[in-house]
Coordinates of C-alpha atoms in Angstrom, one line a residue:
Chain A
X8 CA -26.0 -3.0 -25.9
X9 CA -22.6 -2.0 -25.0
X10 CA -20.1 0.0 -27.4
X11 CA -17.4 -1.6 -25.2
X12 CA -16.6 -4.8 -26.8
X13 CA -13.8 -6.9 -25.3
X14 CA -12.5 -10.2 -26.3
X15 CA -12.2 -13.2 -25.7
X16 CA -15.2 -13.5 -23.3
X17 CA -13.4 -16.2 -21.3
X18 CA -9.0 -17.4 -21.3
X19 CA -7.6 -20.0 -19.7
X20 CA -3.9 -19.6 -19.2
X21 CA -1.0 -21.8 -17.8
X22 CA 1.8 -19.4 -15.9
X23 CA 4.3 -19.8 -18.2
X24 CA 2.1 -18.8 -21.5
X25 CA 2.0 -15.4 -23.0
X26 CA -1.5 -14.2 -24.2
X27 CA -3.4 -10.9 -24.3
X28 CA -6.9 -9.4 -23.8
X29 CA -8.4 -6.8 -26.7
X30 CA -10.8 -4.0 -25.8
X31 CA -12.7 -1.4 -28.3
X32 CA -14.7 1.5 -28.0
X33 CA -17.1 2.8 -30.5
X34 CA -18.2 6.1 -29.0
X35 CA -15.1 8.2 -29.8
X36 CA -14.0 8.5 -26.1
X37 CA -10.4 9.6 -25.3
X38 CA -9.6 7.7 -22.1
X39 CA -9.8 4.2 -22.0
X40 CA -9.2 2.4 -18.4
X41 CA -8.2 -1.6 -17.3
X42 CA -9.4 -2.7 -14.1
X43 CA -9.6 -6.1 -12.3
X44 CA -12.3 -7.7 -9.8
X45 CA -12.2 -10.7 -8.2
X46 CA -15.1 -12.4 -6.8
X47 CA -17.7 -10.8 -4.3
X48 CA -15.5 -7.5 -4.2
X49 CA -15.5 -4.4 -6.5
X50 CA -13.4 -3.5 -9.8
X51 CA -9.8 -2.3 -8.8
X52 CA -8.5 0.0 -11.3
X53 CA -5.1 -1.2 -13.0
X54 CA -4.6 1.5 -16.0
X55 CA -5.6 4.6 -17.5
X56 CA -5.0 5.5 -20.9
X57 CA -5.6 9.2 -21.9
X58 CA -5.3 10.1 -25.6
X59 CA -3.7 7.3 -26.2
X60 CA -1.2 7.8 -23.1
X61 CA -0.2 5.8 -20.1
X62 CA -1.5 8.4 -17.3
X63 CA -2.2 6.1 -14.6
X64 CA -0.8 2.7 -13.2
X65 CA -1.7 1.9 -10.1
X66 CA 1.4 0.1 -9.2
X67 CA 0.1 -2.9 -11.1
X68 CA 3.1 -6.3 -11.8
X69 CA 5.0 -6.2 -14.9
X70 CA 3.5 -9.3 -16.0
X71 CA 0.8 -6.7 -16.8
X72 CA 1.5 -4.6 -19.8
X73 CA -0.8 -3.0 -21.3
X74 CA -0.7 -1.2 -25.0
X75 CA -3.0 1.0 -26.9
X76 CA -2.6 1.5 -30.5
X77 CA -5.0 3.8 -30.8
X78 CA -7.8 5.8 -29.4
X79 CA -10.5 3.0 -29.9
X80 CA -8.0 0.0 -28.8
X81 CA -6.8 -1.4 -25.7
X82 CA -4.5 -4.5 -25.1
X83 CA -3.5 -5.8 -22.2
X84 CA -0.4 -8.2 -22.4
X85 CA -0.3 -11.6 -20.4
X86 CA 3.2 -13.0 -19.3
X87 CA 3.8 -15.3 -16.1
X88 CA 1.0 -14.8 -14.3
X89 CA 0.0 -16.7 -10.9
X90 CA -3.2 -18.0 -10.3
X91 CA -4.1 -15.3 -7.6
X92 CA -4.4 -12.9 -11.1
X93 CA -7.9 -15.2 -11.8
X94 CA -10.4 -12.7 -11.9
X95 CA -13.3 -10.7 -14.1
X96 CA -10.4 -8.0 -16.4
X97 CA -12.8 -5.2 -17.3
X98 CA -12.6 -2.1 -20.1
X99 CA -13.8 0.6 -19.3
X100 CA -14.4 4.2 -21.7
X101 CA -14.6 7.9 -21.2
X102 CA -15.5 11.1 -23.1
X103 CA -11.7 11.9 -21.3
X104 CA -9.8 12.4 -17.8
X105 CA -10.2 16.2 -16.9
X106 CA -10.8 16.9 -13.0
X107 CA -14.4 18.8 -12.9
X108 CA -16.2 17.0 -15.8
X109 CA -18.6 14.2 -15.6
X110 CA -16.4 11.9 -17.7
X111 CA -18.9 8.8 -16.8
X112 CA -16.8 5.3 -17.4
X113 CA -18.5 2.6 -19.4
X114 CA -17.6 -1.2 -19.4
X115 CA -17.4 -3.7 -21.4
X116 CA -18.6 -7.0 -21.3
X117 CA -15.4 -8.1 -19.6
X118 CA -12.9 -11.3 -20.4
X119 CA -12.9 -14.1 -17.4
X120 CA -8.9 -15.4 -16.8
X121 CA -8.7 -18.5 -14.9
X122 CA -4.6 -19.5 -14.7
X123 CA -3.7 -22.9 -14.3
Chain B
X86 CA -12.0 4.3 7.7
X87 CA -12.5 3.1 3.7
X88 CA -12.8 5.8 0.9
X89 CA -16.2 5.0 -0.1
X90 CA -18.6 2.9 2.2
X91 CA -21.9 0.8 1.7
X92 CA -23.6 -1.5 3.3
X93 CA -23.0 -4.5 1.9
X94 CA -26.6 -5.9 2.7
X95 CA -28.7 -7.8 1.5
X96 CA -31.3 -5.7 1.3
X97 CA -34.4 -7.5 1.2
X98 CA -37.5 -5.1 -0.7
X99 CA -40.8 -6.5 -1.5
X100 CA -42.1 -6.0 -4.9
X101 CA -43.4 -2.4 -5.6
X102 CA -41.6 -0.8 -2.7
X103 CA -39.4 1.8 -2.6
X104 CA -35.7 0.4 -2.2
X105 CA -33.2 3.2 -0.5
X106 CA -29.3 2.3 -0.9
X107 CA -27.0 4.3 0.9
X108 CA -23.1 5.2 0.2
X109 CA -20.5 7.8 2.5
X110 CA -17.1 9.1 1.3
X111 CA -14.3 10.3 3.0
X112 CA -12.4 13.3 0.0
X113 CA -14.4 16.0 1.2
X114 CA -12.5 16.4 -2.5
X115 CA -14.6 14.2 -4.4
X116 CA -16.0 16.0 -7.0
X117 CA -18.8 13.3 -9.4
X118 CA -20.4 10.5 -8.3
X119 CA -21.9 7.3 -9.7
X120 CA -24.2 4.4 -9.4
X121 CA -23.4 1.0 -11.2
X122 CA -25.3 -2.1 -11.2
X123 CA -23.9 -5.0 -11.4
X124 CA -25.7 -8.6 -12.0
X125 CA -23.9 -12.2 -10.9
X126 CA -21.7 -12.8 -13.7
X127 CA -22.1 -9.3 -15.6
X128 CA -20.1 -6.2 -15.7
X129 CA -21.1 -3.4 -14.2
X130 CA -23.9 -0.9 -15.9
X131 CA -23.8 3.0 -15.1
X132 CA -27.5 3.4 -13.8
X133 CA -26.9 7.6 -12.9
X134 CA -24.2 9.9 -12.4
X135 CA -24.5 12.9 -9.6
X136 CA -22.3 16.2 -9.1
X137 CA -24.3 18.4 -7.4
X138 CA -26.3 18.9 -4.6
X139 CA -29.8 17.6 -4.2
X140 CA -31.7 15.4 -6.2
X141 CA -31.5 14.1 -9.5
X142 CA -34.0 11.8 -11.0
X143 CA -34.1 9.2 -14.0
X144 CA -37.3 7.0 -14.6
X145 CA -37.8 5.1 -11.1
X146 CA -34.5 6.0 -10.2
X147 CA -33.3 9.2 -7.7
X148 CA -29.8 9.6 -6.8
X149 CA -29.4 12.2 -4.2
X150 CA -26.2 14.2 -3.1
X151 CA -25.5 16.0 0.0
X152 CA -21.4 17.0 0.0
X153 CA -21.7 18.3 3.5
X154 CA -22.7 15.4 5.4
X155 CA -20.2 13.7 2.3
X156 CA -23.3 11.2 1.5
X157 CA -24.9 9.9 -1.7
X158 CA -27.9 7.5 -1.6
X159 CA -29.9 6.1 -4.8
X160 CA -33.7 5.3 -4.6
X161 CA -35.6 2.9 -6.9
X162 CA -39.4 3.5 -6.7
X163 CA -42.1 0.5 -8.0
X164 CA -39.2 -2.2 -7.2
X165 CA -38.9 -5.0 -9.6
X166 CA -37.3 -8.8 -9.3
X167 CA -35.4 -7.6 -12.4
X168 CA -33.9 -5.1 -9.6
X169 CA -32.2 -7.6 -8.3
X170 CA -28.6 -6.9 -8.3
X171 CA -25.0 -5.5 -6.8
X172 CA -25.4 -2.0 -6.5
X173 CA -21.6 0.0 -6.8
X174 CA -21.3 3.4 -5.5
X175 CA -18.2 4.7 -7.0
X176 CA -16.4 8.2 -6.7
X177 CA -14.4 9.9 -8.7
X178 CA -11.3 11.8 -7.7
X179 CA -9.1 14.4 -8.8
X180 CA -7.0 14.2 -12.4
X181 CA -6.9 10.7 -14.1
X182 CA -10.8 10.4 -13.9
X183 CA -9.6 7.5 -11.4
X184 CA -12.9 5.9 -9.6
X185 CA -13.2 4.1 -6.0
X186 CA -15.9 1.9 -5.4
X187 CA -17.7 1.1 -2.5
X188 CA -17.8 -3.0 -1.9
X189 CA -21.6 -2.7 -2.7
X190 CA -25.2 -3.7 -1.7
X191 CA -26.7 -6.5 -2.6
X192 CA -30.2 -6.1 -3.5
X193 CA -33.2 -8.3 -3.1
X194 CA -36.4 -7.2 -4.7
X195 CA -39.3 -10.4 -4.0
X196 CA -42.2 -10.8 -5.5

């Protein structure tokens, strides 16, 4: 069983609504990371989060914000997004971010976004 | 030339064989390296992590390193249907614990 949890499992969204996607880690892990995959390809990385601070965006659209409260929480914000943004949003956990250490990343379950 | 490069398959194993998946890198940098699987629909599962040279093994699984030749292949002995998945080969570089994936292999394991 994963310790990644991430809800809601599946969203549909028009393009002009506002919602947001909720991750949580129960392993005590410092990094937390978003990342994106559309069908038949691998998972793009969007965010890193590192004690609980923005260390990496990957260029990622404003209509992406994420947030984390905490050390166990990560939201990602929803606003005005296209239907090219339809794709499998994944969580992802690590012990932390240091170059040299094995740091393996765990996902979650994921939340499918189909926009309308 | 991408960063990180499988092939994307299928491969096609029979049931008990051994099933060899293969992965090259370009950061001669490129310090950890990892092996997800991923079922239709799922998210992807860490299956073994590698940061050294050689061979490192885990139940039917062997993930083997070799930073010169800047190549990293898993096998899976006693191959089962349940096998049957995406395979990810992802490396990690540098600060930010930031990972690129390969595109991955589909496997086929028939019984």
């Amino acid at each position: 069983d994963t310790e990644v949890t991430q809800t809601p499992k599946h969203l549909v969204m028009g393009m002009t609504n506002k919602k947001s996607l909720k991750c949580e880690q129960h392993m005590g892990h410092r990094a937390m990371y978003w990342y994106k995959q559309k069908a038949k390809k691998p998972p793009e990385l969007m965010f890193v989060y590192s004690y609980e601070k923005l260390s990496i965006n990957e260029s990622v659209p404003s209509r992406f914000s994420p947030e984390c409260p905490n050390s166990s929480l990560l939201n990602l914000h929803l606003h005005a997004l296209q239907p090219e943004d339809s794709a499998l949003y994944l969580c992802a956990s690590s012990q932390g971010v240091l170059a040299g250490g094995t740091n393996e990343q765990y996902f979650g379950p994921g939340t499918r976004l189909t926009v309308t | 030339q991408k960063e990180v490069e499988q092939n994307s398959g299928p491969l096609s194993v029979p049931e008990g064989a051994i099933a060899s998946l293969n992965c090259t890198y370009s950061d001669r940098g490129s310090q950890s390296f990892f092996w997800y699987r991923q079922y239709s629909g799922k998210s992807p599962e860490l299956i073994m992590s590698i940061y050294s040279n050689g061979d490192k093994e885990d139940g039917r699984f062997t993930a083997q390193l070799n930073k010169a030749s800047q190549y990293v292949s898993l096998l899976i002995r006693d191959s089962q249907p349940s096998d049957s998945a995406t395979y990810l080969c992802a490396v990690k570089r540098g600060y930010g614990n930031k990972l690129v994936f390969g595109a991955g292999t589909i496997l086929r394991v028939k019984s």
